[in-house]
mmCIF file of C-alpha atoms and ligand atoms in Angstrom:
data_model
loop_
_atom_site.group_PDB
_atom_site.id
_atom_site.type_symbol
_atom_site.label_atom_id
_atom_site.label_comp_id
_atom_site.label_asym_id
_atom_site.label_seq_id
_atom_site.Cartn_x
_atom_site.Cartn_y
_atom_site.Cartn_z
ATOM 1 C CA HIS A 833 33.778 -49.179 27.365
ATOM 2 C CA ALA A 834 31.881 -47.760 24.416
ATOM 3 C CA LYS A 835 28.493 -48.267 26.019
ATOM 4 C CA ASP A 836 29.493 -46.463 29.230
ATOM 5 C CA ALA A 837 31.111 -43.664 27.293
ATOM 6 C CA GLY A 838 27.904 -43.274 25.340
ATOM 7 C CA ARG A 839 25.872 -43.199 28.493
ATOM 8 C CA ASN A 840 28.197 -40.605 30.046
ATOM 9 C CA THR A 841 28.045 -38.434 26.960
ATOM 10 C CA TYR A 842 24.295 -38.712 27.042
ATOM 11 C CA ARG A 843 24.175 -37.728 30.693
ATOM 12 C CA LEU A 844 26.425 -34.725 30.103
ATOM 13 C CA PHE A 845 24.275 -33.705 27.148
ATOM 14 C CA ASP A 846 21.187 -34.164 29.254
ATOM 15 C CA GLU A 847 22.562 -31.941 32.016
ATOM 16 C CA ARG A 848 23.564 -29.266 29.580
ATOM 17 C CA MET A 849 20.101 -29.360 28.014
ATOM 18 C CA ASN A 850 18.670 -28.937 31.457
ATOM 19 C CA VAL A 851 20.750 -25.838 32.125
ATOM 20 C CA GLU A 852 19.733 -24.404 28.753
ATOM 21 C CA ALA A 853 16.070 -25.202 29.303
ATOM 22 C CA GLN A 854 16.264 -23.505 32.682
ATOM 23 C CA GLN A 855 17.861 -20.437 31.119
ATOM 24 C CA VAL A 856 15.105 -20.261 28.514
ATOM 25 C CA LEU A 857 12.457 -20.614 31.224
ATOM 26 C CA ARG A 858 14.086 -17.860 33.266
ATOM 27 C CA LEU A 859 14.311 -15.596 30.231
ATOM 28 C CA ARG A 860 10.659 -16.294 29.417
ATOM 29 C CA SER A 861 9.329 -15.368 32.833
ATOM 30 C CA HIS A 862 11.614 -12.320 32.942
ATOM 31 C CA PHE A 863 10.241 -11.334 29.525
ATOM 32 C CA MET A 864 6.592 -11.705 30.539
ATOM 33 C CA ALA A 865 7.165 -9.639 33.669
ATOM 34 C CA ALA A 866 8.852 -6.975 31.523
ATOM 35 C CA LEU A 867 5.921 -6.846 29.112
ATOM 36 C CA GLU A 868 3.517 -6.360 32.015
ATOM 37 C CA ALA A 869 5.779 -3.738 33.612
ATOM 38 C CA GLY A 870 5.922 -1.705 30.398
ATOM 39 C CA GLN A 871 9.653 -2.189 29.893
ATOM 40 C CA PHE A 872 9.537 -2.368 26.114
ATOM 41 C CA VAL A 873 10.115 0.797 24.120
ATOM 42 C CA LEU A 874 10.006 1.680 20.463
ATOM 43 C CA HIS A 875 12.721 3.601 18.691
ATOM 44 C CA TYR A 876 11.957 5.172 15.338
ATOM 45 C CA GLN A 877 14.267 5.365 12.345
ATOM 46 C CA PRO A 878 13.480 7.878 9.574
ATOM 47 C CA GLN A 879 12.868 6.692 6.019
ATOM 48 C CA VAL A 880 13.766 9.429 3.557
ATOM 49 C CA SER A 881 13.172 10.259 -0.082
ATOM 50 C CA LEU A 882 16.411 9.962 -2.079
ATOM 51 C CA GLU A 883 15.049 12.625 -4.425
ATOM 52 C CA ASP A 884 14.800 15.496 -1.959
ATOM 53 C CA GLY A 885 15.807 14.117 1.447
ATOM 54 C CA ARG A 886 12.330 14.533 2.934
ATOM 55 C CA MET A 887 11.306 12.230 5.772
ATOM 56 C CA LEU A 888 8.432 10.132 4.414
ATOM 57 C CA GLY A 889 8.050 7.705 7.261
ATOM 58 C CA VAL A 890 9.653 5.967 10.203
ATOM 59 C CA GLU A 891 10.262 2.327 11.074
ATOM 60 C CA ALA A 892 9.360 1.306 14.617
ATOM 61 C CA LEU A 893 12.077 -0.888 16.164
ATOM 62 C CA VAL A 894 11.501 -2.491 19.546
ATOM 63 C CA ARG A 895 13.991 -2.456 22.451
ATOM 64 C CA TRP A 896 13.828 -3.961 25.912
ATOM 65 C CA GLN A 897 14.666 -1.428 28.624
ATOM 66 C CA ASP A 898 15.882 -3.763 31.366
ATOM 67 C CA GLY A 899 16.949 -1.374 34.110
ATOM 68 C CA GLU A 900 20.005 0.454 32.774
ATOM 69 C CA ARG A 901 20.412 -2.020 29.925
ATOM 70 C CA LEU A 902 18.817 -1.443 26.528
ATOM 71 C CA ILE A 903 18.520 -4.869 24.934
ATOM 72 C CA ALA A 904 18.532 -5.172 21.124
ATOM 73 C CA PRO A 905 15.799 -7.180 19.370
ATOM 74 C CA ALA A 906 18.292 -9.789 18.104
ATOM 75 C CA GLU A 907 18.715 -10.855 21.736
ATOM 76 C CA PHE A 908 15.047 -11.531 22.495
ATOM 77 C CA ILE A 909 12.977 -11.746 19.285
ATOM 78 C CA PRO A 910 14.062 -15.347 18.484
ATOM 79 C CA MET A 911 13.063 -16.504 21.974
ATOM 80 C CA ALA A 912 9.831 -14.499 21.757
ATOM 81 C CA GLU A 913 9.056 -16.224 18.453
ATOM 82 C CA SER A 914 9.800 -19.768 19.590
ATOM 83 C CA SER A 915 7.797 -19.305 22.795
ATOM 84 C CA GLY A 916 4.848 -17.516 21.192
ATOM 85 C CA LEU A 917 5.434 -14.414 23.349
ATOM 86 C CA ILE A 918 5.906 -12.467 20.120
ATOM 87 C CA VAL A 919 2.107 -12.392 19.830
ATOM 88 C CA PRO A 920 1.434 -10.210 22.903
ATOM 89 C CA LEU A 921 4.646 -8.229 22.255
ATOM 90 C CA GLY A 922 3.658 -7.673 18.619
ATOM 91 C CA GLN A 923 0.204 -6.493 19.692
ATOM 92 C CA TRP A 924 1.789 -3.947 21.956
ATOM 93 C CA VAL A 925 4.196 -2.795 19.205
ATOM 94 C CA LEU A 926 1.343 -2.275 16.727
ATOM 95 C CA ARG A 927 -0.766 -0.319 19.179
ATOM 96 C CA GLU A 928 2.103 1.842 20.373
ATOM 97 C CA ALA A 929 3.440 2.592 16.874
ATOM 98 C CA CYS A 930 -0.028 3.603 15.616
ATOM 99 C CA ARG A 931 -0.714 5.711 18.708
ATOM 100 C CA GLN A 932 2.588 7.553 18.329
ATOM 101 C CA ALA A 933 2.281 8.038 14.564
ATOM 102 C CA ALA A 934 -1.230 9.477 14.942
ATOM 103 C CA LEU A 935 0.116 12.005 17.463
ATOM 104 C CA TRP A 936 2.799 13.157 15.027
ATOM 105 C CA GLN A 937 0.494 13.863 12.072
ATOM 106 C CA PRO A 938 -0.725 17.307 13.215
ATOM 107 C CA LEU A 939 2.887 18.515 13.535
ATOM 108 C CA LEU A 940 3.571 17.988 9.842
ATOM 109 C CA ASP A 941 2.596 19.510 6.555
ATOM 110 C CA HIS A 942 2.712 16.095 4.891
ATOM 111 C CA PRO A 943 1.726 12.615 6.101
ATOM 112 C CA LEU A 944 4.314 10.512 7.938
ATOM 113 C CA SER A 945 3.895 6.746 7.702
ATOM 114 C CA VAL A 946 4.962 4.207 10.291
ATOM 115 C CA ALA A 947 6.378 0.774 9.436
ATOM 116 C CA VAL A 948 5.989 -2.126 11.860
ATOM 117 C CA ASN A 949 7.879 -5.440 11.680
ATOM 118 C CA ILE A 950 5.627 -8.492 11.720
ATOM 119 C CA SER A 951 7.020 -11.909 12.560
ATOM 120 C CA ALA A 952 5.896 -15.054 10.719
ATOM 121 C CA VAL A 953 4.613 -16.399 14.035
ATOM 122 C CA GLN A 954 2.216 -13.449 14.381
ATOM 123 C CA PHE A 955 0.844 -14.350 10.991
ATOM 124 C CA LYS A 956 0.233 -17.938 11.948
ATOM 125 C CA ARG A 957 -1.244 -17.562 15.393
ATOM 126 C CA GLY A 958 -1.617 -13.882 16.088
ATOM 127 C CA ASN A 959 -5.119 -12.997 14.878
ATOM 128 C CA LEU A 960 -3.219 -10.228 13.110
ATOM 129 C CA GLU A 961 -6.024 -8.620 11.126
ATOM 130 C CA GLN A 962 -8.021 -7.982 14.295
ATOM 131 C CA THR A 963 -4.986 -6.572 16.112
ATOM 132 C CA VAL A 964 -4.272 -4.233 13.191
ATOM 133 C CA ALA A 965 -7.914 -3.113 12.908
ATOM 134 C CA GLU A 966 -8.008 -2.372 16.640
ATOM 135 C CA ALA A 967 -4.711 -0.473 16.600
ATOM 136 C CA LEU A 968 -6.008 1.698 13.744
ATOM 137 C CA ALA A 969 -9.385 2.280 15.399
ATOM 138 C CA HIS A 970 -7.890 3.176 18.794
ATOM 139 C CA SER A 971 -5.319 5.558 17.353
ATOM 140 C CA GLY A 972 -7.301 7.097 14.517
ATOM 141 C CA LEU A 973 -4.280 6.622 12.236
ATOM 142 C CA PRO A 974 -5.352 6.457 8.558
ATOM 143 C CA PRO A 975 -4.758 2.850 7.379
ATOM 144 C CA GLN A 976 -2.615 3.912 4.411
ATOM 145 C CA LEU A 977 -0.090 5.380 6.882
ATOM 146 C CA LEU A 978 0.554 1.984 8.452
ATOM 147 C CA GLU A 979 3.022 -0.248 6.639
ATOM 148 C CA LEU A 980 3.558 -3.837 7.723
ATOM 149 C CA GLU A 981 7.018 -5.279 7.081
ATOM 150 C CA LEU A 982 6.870 -8.966 6.251
ATOM 151 C CA THR A 983 9.686 -11.299 5.325
ATOM 152 C CA GLU A 984 9.942 -13.514 2.291
ATOM 153 C CA THR A 985 9.712 -16.550 4.574
ATOM 154 C CA THR A 986 6.306 -15.431 5.855
ATOM 155 C CA LEU A 987 4.973 -15.156 2.337
ATOM 156 C CA LEU A 988 6.611 -18.313 1.034
ATOM 157 C CA HIS A 989 4.670 -20.678 3.278
ATOM 158 C CA GLN A 990 1.304 -19.647 2.067
ATOM 159 C CA THR A 991 -1.179 -21.658 3.980
ATOM 160 C CA GLU A 992 -4.851 -20.795 3.740
ATOM 161 C CA GLY A 993 -4.511 -18.881 6.995
ATOM 162 C CA VAL A 994 -1.740 -16.661 5.630
ATOM 163 C CA GLN A 995 -3.728 -15.988 2.447
ATOM 164 C CA HIS A 996 -6.799 -15.069 4.453
ATOM 165 C CA THR A 997 -4.844 -12.737 6.721
ATOM 166 C CA LEU A 998 -3.187 -11.032 3.749
ATOM 167 C CA SER A 999 -6.434 -10.330 1.942
ATOM 168 C CA ARG A 1000 -8.102 -9.057 5.119
ATOM 169 C CA LEU A 1001 -5.107 -6.731 5.647
ATOM 170 C CA SER A 1002 -5.310 -5.278 2.159
ATOM 171 C CA GLU A 1003 -9.060 -4.773 2.631
ATOM 172 C CA LEU A 1004 -8.188 -2.710 5.704
ATOM 173 C CA GLY A 1005 -6.060 -0.480 3.465
ATOM 174 C CA VAL A 1006 -2.713 -0.914 5.188
ATOM 175 C CA ARG A 1007 0.427 -1.135 3.080
ATOM 176 C CA LEU A 1008 2.734 -4.126 2.818
ATOM 177 C CA ALA A 1009 6.512 -4.085 2.461
ATOM 178 C CA ILE A 1010 8.914 -6.992 2.062
ATOM 179 C CA ASP A 1011 11.751 -6.631 4.542
ATOM 180 C CA ASP A 1012 15.323 -7.836 3.922
ATOM 181 C CA PHE A 1013 14.416 -8.430 0.287
ATOM 182 C CA GLY A 1014 16.866 -10.704 -1.518
ATOM 183 C CA THR A 1015 18.002 -12.721 1.498
ATOM 184 C CA GLY A 1016 15.165 -15.247 1.702
ATOM 185 C CA TYR A 1017 13.930 -17.939 -0.588
ATOM 186 C CA SER A 1018 11.261 -16.227 -2.546
ATOM 187 C CA SER A 1019 9.056 -16.935 -5.438
ATOM 188 C CA LEU A 1020 8.914 -13.740 -7.441
ATOM 189 C CA ALA A 1021 5.401 -14.680 -8.540
ATOM 190 C CA TYR A 1022 3.936 -13.710 -5.185
ATOM 191 C CA LEU A 1023 5.007 -10.095 -5.623
ATOM 192 C CA LYS A 1024 2.285 -9.407 -8.123
ATOM 193 C CA ARG A 1025 -0.313 -11.790 -6.754
ATOM 194 C CA LEU A 1026 -0.166 -10.396 -3.241
ATOM 195 C CA SER A 1027 -0.806 -6.736 -2.796
ATOM 196 C CA VAL A 1028 2.760 -5.853 -1.863
ATOM 197 C CA ASN A 1029 3.623 -2.150 -2.119
ATOM 198 C CA LYS A 1030 7.331 -1.907 -1.365
ATOM 199 C CA LEU A 1031 10.589 -3.852 -1.468
ATOM 200 C CA LYS A 1032 13.136 -3.076 1.222
ATOM 201 C CA ILE A 1033 16.469 -4.086 -0.277
ATOM 202 C CA ASP A 1034 18.515 -5.863 2.389
ATOM 203 C CA GLN A 1035 21.501 -4.025 3.817
ATOM 204 C CA SER A 1036 23.869 -6.855 2.863
ATOM 205 C CA PHE A 1037 23.557 -5.723 -0.793
ATOM 206 C CA ILE A 1038 23.902 -2.040 0.100
ATOM 207 C CA ARG A 1039 26.907 -2.027 2.428
ATOM 208 C CA HIS A 1040 29.589 -2.657 -0.247
ATOM 209 C CA LEU A 1041 27.677 -1.122 -3.125
ATOM 210 C CA ALA A 1042 30.489 1.296 -3.975
ATOM 211 C CA GLU A 1043 33.148 -1.443 -4.329
ATOM 212 C CA ASP A 1044 31.292 -4.629 -5.236
ATOM 213 C CA ALA A 1045 30.136 -4.907 -8.842
ATOM 214 C CA ASP A 1046 27.971 -7.955 -8.085
ATOM 215 C CA ASP A 1047 26.072 -6.067 -5.403
ATOM 216 C CA GLY A 1048 25.622 -3.193 -7.847
ATOM 217 C CA ASN A 1049 24.153 -5.492 -10.463
ATOM 218 C CA ILE A 1050 21.832 -7.180 -7.995
ATOM 219 C CA VAL A 1051 20.548 -3.868 -6.637
ATOM 220 C CA CYS A 1052 20.038 -2.519 -10.165
ATOM 221 C CA ALA A 1053 18.096 -5.635 -11.132
ATOM 222 C CA ILE A 1054 15.870 -5.389 -8.047
ATOM 223 C CA ILE A 1055 15.131 -1.710 -8.713
ATOM 224 C CA GLU A 1056 14.373 -2.418 -12.373
ATOM 225 C CA MET A 1057 12.042 -5.294 -11.530
ATOM 226 C CA ALA A 1058 10.297 -3.233 -8.848
ATOM 227 C CA ARG A 1059 9.708 -0.423 -11.308
ATOM 228 C CA LYS A 1060 8.135 -2.801 -13.822
ATOM 229 C CA LEU A 1061 5.890 -4.294 -11.148
ATOM 230 C CA GLN A 1062 5.070 -0.803 -9.839
ATOM 231 C CA LEU A 1063 6.543 -1.472 -6.429
ATOM 232 C CA GLN A 1064 8.334 1.142 -4.364
ATOM 233 C CA THR A 1065 11.971 0.557 -3.421
ATOM 234 C CA LEU A 1066 13.785 1.391 -0.208
ATOM 235 C CA ALA A 1067 17.459 0.669 0.463
ATOM 236 C CA GLU A 1068 18.298 -0.420 4.012
ATOM 237 C CA GLY A 1069 21.545 0.283 5.847
ATOM 238 C CA VAL A 1070 22.715 3.340 3.887
ATOM 239 C CA GLU A 1071 25.781 4.558 5.770
ATOM 240 C CA SER A 1072 27.379 7.104 3.427
ATOM 241 C CA GLN A 1073 26.606 9.946 1.067
ATOM 242 C CA GLN A 1074 28.431 8.059 -1.689
ATOM 243 C CA ILE A 1075 26.065 5.089 -1.413
ATOM 244 C CA ALA A 1076 23.006 7.338 -1.149
ATOM 245 C CA GLU A 1077 24.061 9.073 -4.354
ATOM 246 C CA LEU A 1078 24.700 5.764 -6.173
ATOM 247 C CA LEU A 1079 21.254 4.527 -5.166
ATOM 248 C CA ARG A 1080 19.621 7.739 -6.308
ATOM 249 C CA GLN A 1081 21.311 7.363 -9.706
ATOM 250 C CA MET A 1082 20.092 3.774 -9.917
ATOM 251 C CA GLY A 1083 16.533 5.016 -9.425
ATOM 252 C CA CYS A 1084 15.972 3.798 -5.879
ATOM 253 C CA GLU A 1085 13.249 5.933 -4.314
ATOM 254 C CA GLN A 1086 13.821 5.756 -0.579
ATOM 255 C CA ALA A 1087 16.538 4.992 1.943
ATOM 256 C CA GLN A 1088 17.030 4.294 5.582
ATOM 257 C CA GLY A 1089 20.347 4.151 7.419
ATOM 258 C CA TYR A 1090 22.875 5.725 9.751
ATOM 259 C CA HIS A 1091 23.876 8.250 7.076
ATOM 260 C CA PHE A 1092 20.457 9.862 7.430
ATOM 261 C CA ALA A 1093 19.484 9.040 11.006
ATOM 262 C CA ARG A 1094 19.789 6.315 13.619
ATOM 263 C CA PRO A 1095 16.793 4.762 15.329
ATOM 264 C CA GLN A 1096 15.856 7.211 18.088
ATOM 265 C CA THR A 1097 13.403 7.676 20.934
ATOM 266 C CA ALA A 1098 9.961 9.101 20.238
ATOM 267 C CA ALA A 1099 10.947 12.238 22.181
ATOM 268 C CA ARG A 1100 14.000 12.839 19.998
ATOM 269 C CA LEU A 1101 12.115 12.266 16.775
ATOM 270 C CA HIS A 1102 9.410 14.608 18.028
ATOM 271 C CA ALA A 1103 12.027 17.337 18.519
ATOM 272 C CA THR A 1104 13.403 16.724 15.013
ATOM 273 C CA LEU A 1105 9.914 17.024 13.511
ATOM 274 C CA LEU A 1106 9.305 20.292 15.358
ATOM 275 C CA ALA A 1107 12.656 21.704 14.209
ATOM 276 C CA GLN A 1108 11.902 20.704 10.599
ATOM 277 C CA ARG A 1109 8.582 22.477 10.759
ATOM 278 C CA GLN A 1110 10.236 25.675 11.942
ATOM 279 C CA ALA A 1111 13.085 25.433 9.406
ATOM 280 C CA PRO A 1112 11.883 23.341 6.483
ATOM 281 C CA ALA A 1113 14.537 21.951 4.154
ATOM 282 C CA ALA A 1114 15.078 24.056 1.059
HETATM 283 P P1 C2E B 803 15.046 -4.879 10.268
HETATM 284 O O1 C2E B 803 13.563 -4.767 10.307
HETATM 285 O O2 C2E B 803 15.664 -5.238 8.965
HETATM 286 O O3 C2E B 803 15.572 -3.476 10.812
HETATM 287 C C1 C2E B 803 16.740 -2.846 10.379
HETATM 288 C C2 C2E B 803 17.863 -3.022 11.372
HETATM 289 O O4 C2E B 803 19.041 -2.413 10.831
HETATM 290 C C3 C2E B 803 17.628 -2.337 12.710
HETATM 291 O O5 C2E B 803 18.285 -3.104 13.705
HETATM 292 C C4 C2E B 803 18.335 -1.002 12.514
HETATM 293 O O6 C2E B 803 18.725 -0.384 13.718
HETATM 294 C C5 C2E B 803 19.531 -1.425 11.708
HETATM 295 N N1 C2E B 803 20.072 -0.338 10.888
HETATM 296 C C6 C2E B 803 19.446 0.734 10.400
HETATM 297 N N2 C2E B 803 20.268 1.506 9.649
HETATM 298 C C7 C2E B 803 21.466 0.898 9.680
HETATM 299 C C8 C2E B 803 22.749 1.208 9.107
HETATM 300 O O7 C2E B 803 22.943 2.191 8.406
HETATM 301 N N3 C2E B 803 23.759 0.326 9.339
HETATM 302 C C9 C2E B 803 23.580 -0.801 10.097
HETATM 303 N N4 C2E B 803 24.634 -1.594 10.277
HETATM 304 N N5 C2E B 803 22.388 -1.116 10.656
HETATM 305 C C10 C2E B 803 21.345 -0.280 10.454
HETATM 306 P P2 C2E B 803 17.565 -3.473 15.084
HETATM 307 O O8 C2E B 803 16.758 -2.309 15.581
HETATM 308 O O9 C2E B 803 18.592 -4.052 15.979
HETATM 309 O O10 C2E B 803 16.535 -4.583 14.644
HETATM 310 C C11 C2E B 803 16.978 -5.830 14.152
HETATM 311 C C12 C2E B 803 15.835 -6.670 13.640
HETATM 312 O O11 C2E B 803 14.952 -7.042 14.711
HETATM 313 C C13 C2E B 803 14.948 -5.953 12.629
HETATM 314 O O12 C2E B 803 15.551 -5.964 11.365
HETATM 315 C C14 C2E B 803 13.693 -6.778 12.712
HETATM 316 O O13 C2E B 803 13.808 -7.943 11.914
HETATM 317 C C15 C2E B 803 13.663 -7.196 14.174
HETATM 318 N N6 C2E B 803 12.711 -6.332 14.902
HETATM 319 C C16 C2E B 803 12.884 -5.096 15.391
HETATM 320 N N7 C2E B 803 11.749 -4.638 15.973
HETATM 321 C C17 C2E B 803 10.823 -5.611 15.814
HETATM 322 C C18 C2E B 803 9.434 -5.759 16.196
HETATM 323 O O14 C2E B 803 8.786 -4.855 16.764
HETATM 324 N N8 C2E B 803 8.822 -6.935 15.866
HETATM 325 C C19 C2E B 803 9.478 -7.940 15.201
HETATM 326 N N9 C2E B 803 8.793 -9.060 14.914
HETATM 327 N N10 C2E B 803 10.772 -7.839 14.835
HETATM 328 C C20 C2E B 803 11.435 -6.691 15.135
HETATM 329 MG MG1 MG B 804 12.171 -3.999 9.251
HETATM 330 MG MG1 MG B 805 15.449 -5.206 7.060
HETATM 331 MG MG1 MG B 806 16.988 -7.526 9.229
#
């Protein structure tokens, strides 16, 4: 009977939804306990100059240290966003990244910036400008050494709230980068109107740069446009010397990727910075 079958399907669906809802609830309470227990850690990935290989900055990337298991952001950021838990997590990330970056400055003979990923949800309900101001004040990090990585999606839905937050952030003097550039739906007009400083070219265009002519043309066009708009460019996901060299020839200024360095603990990066100071690159 069609009606019964429908009802049975509905009941099965209902039960499955229940199991899923329970899993989400369990994950949420596990997550909140982890935040309180200090189980989140930041790893830092160097961002280098393609001109001379110097480390100009680092990107802070969050991980969840759940006992022996190190959980990647892809596994918990979506849930943190849909539940709103990204707001307290993001506050912690900003504070920790600024604190750590301020500690590194005296080790270096040039400034090292720190980039922090900001989710669209933090923009909408995070009281972001206050969080950023507090993180800077607590750490003493100069505002121009903090770079916020936003996505095209965040900037596309420009409500009054987003506009307000953006102008307050540029008044603070922090820098803005567009992450995963080229993958979202963007209006190029916002690039000039908003005080964006840098485009991070998404790794999907970089990975096959040596073989794929289309990717080459897209990357060239992005670099050209960025130059005309006086925006910095950084290529994400650079995994080989060949690609680094291609990008340098195209006029890309900075790069980040496994070819240069993987994301690493603060302790490891600290050791690298000390070693560089003792034996600076030629
Ligand atoms: P993203 O901001 O685009 O970060 C770059 C991702 O690419 C990182 O993955 C990094 O480890 C990886 N990566 C770097 N170089 C290479 C390479 O040469 N090859 C390949 N295949 N991958 C490379 P990760 O750490 O797993 O982070 C994934 C995403 O999670 C980030 O993408 C970012 O969108 C998000 N995320 C990370 N930390 C935070 C955070 O604190 N807050 C928020 N809201 N999102 C975060
Ligand atoms: Mg990023
Ligand atoms: Mg990216
Ligand atoms: Mg990404």
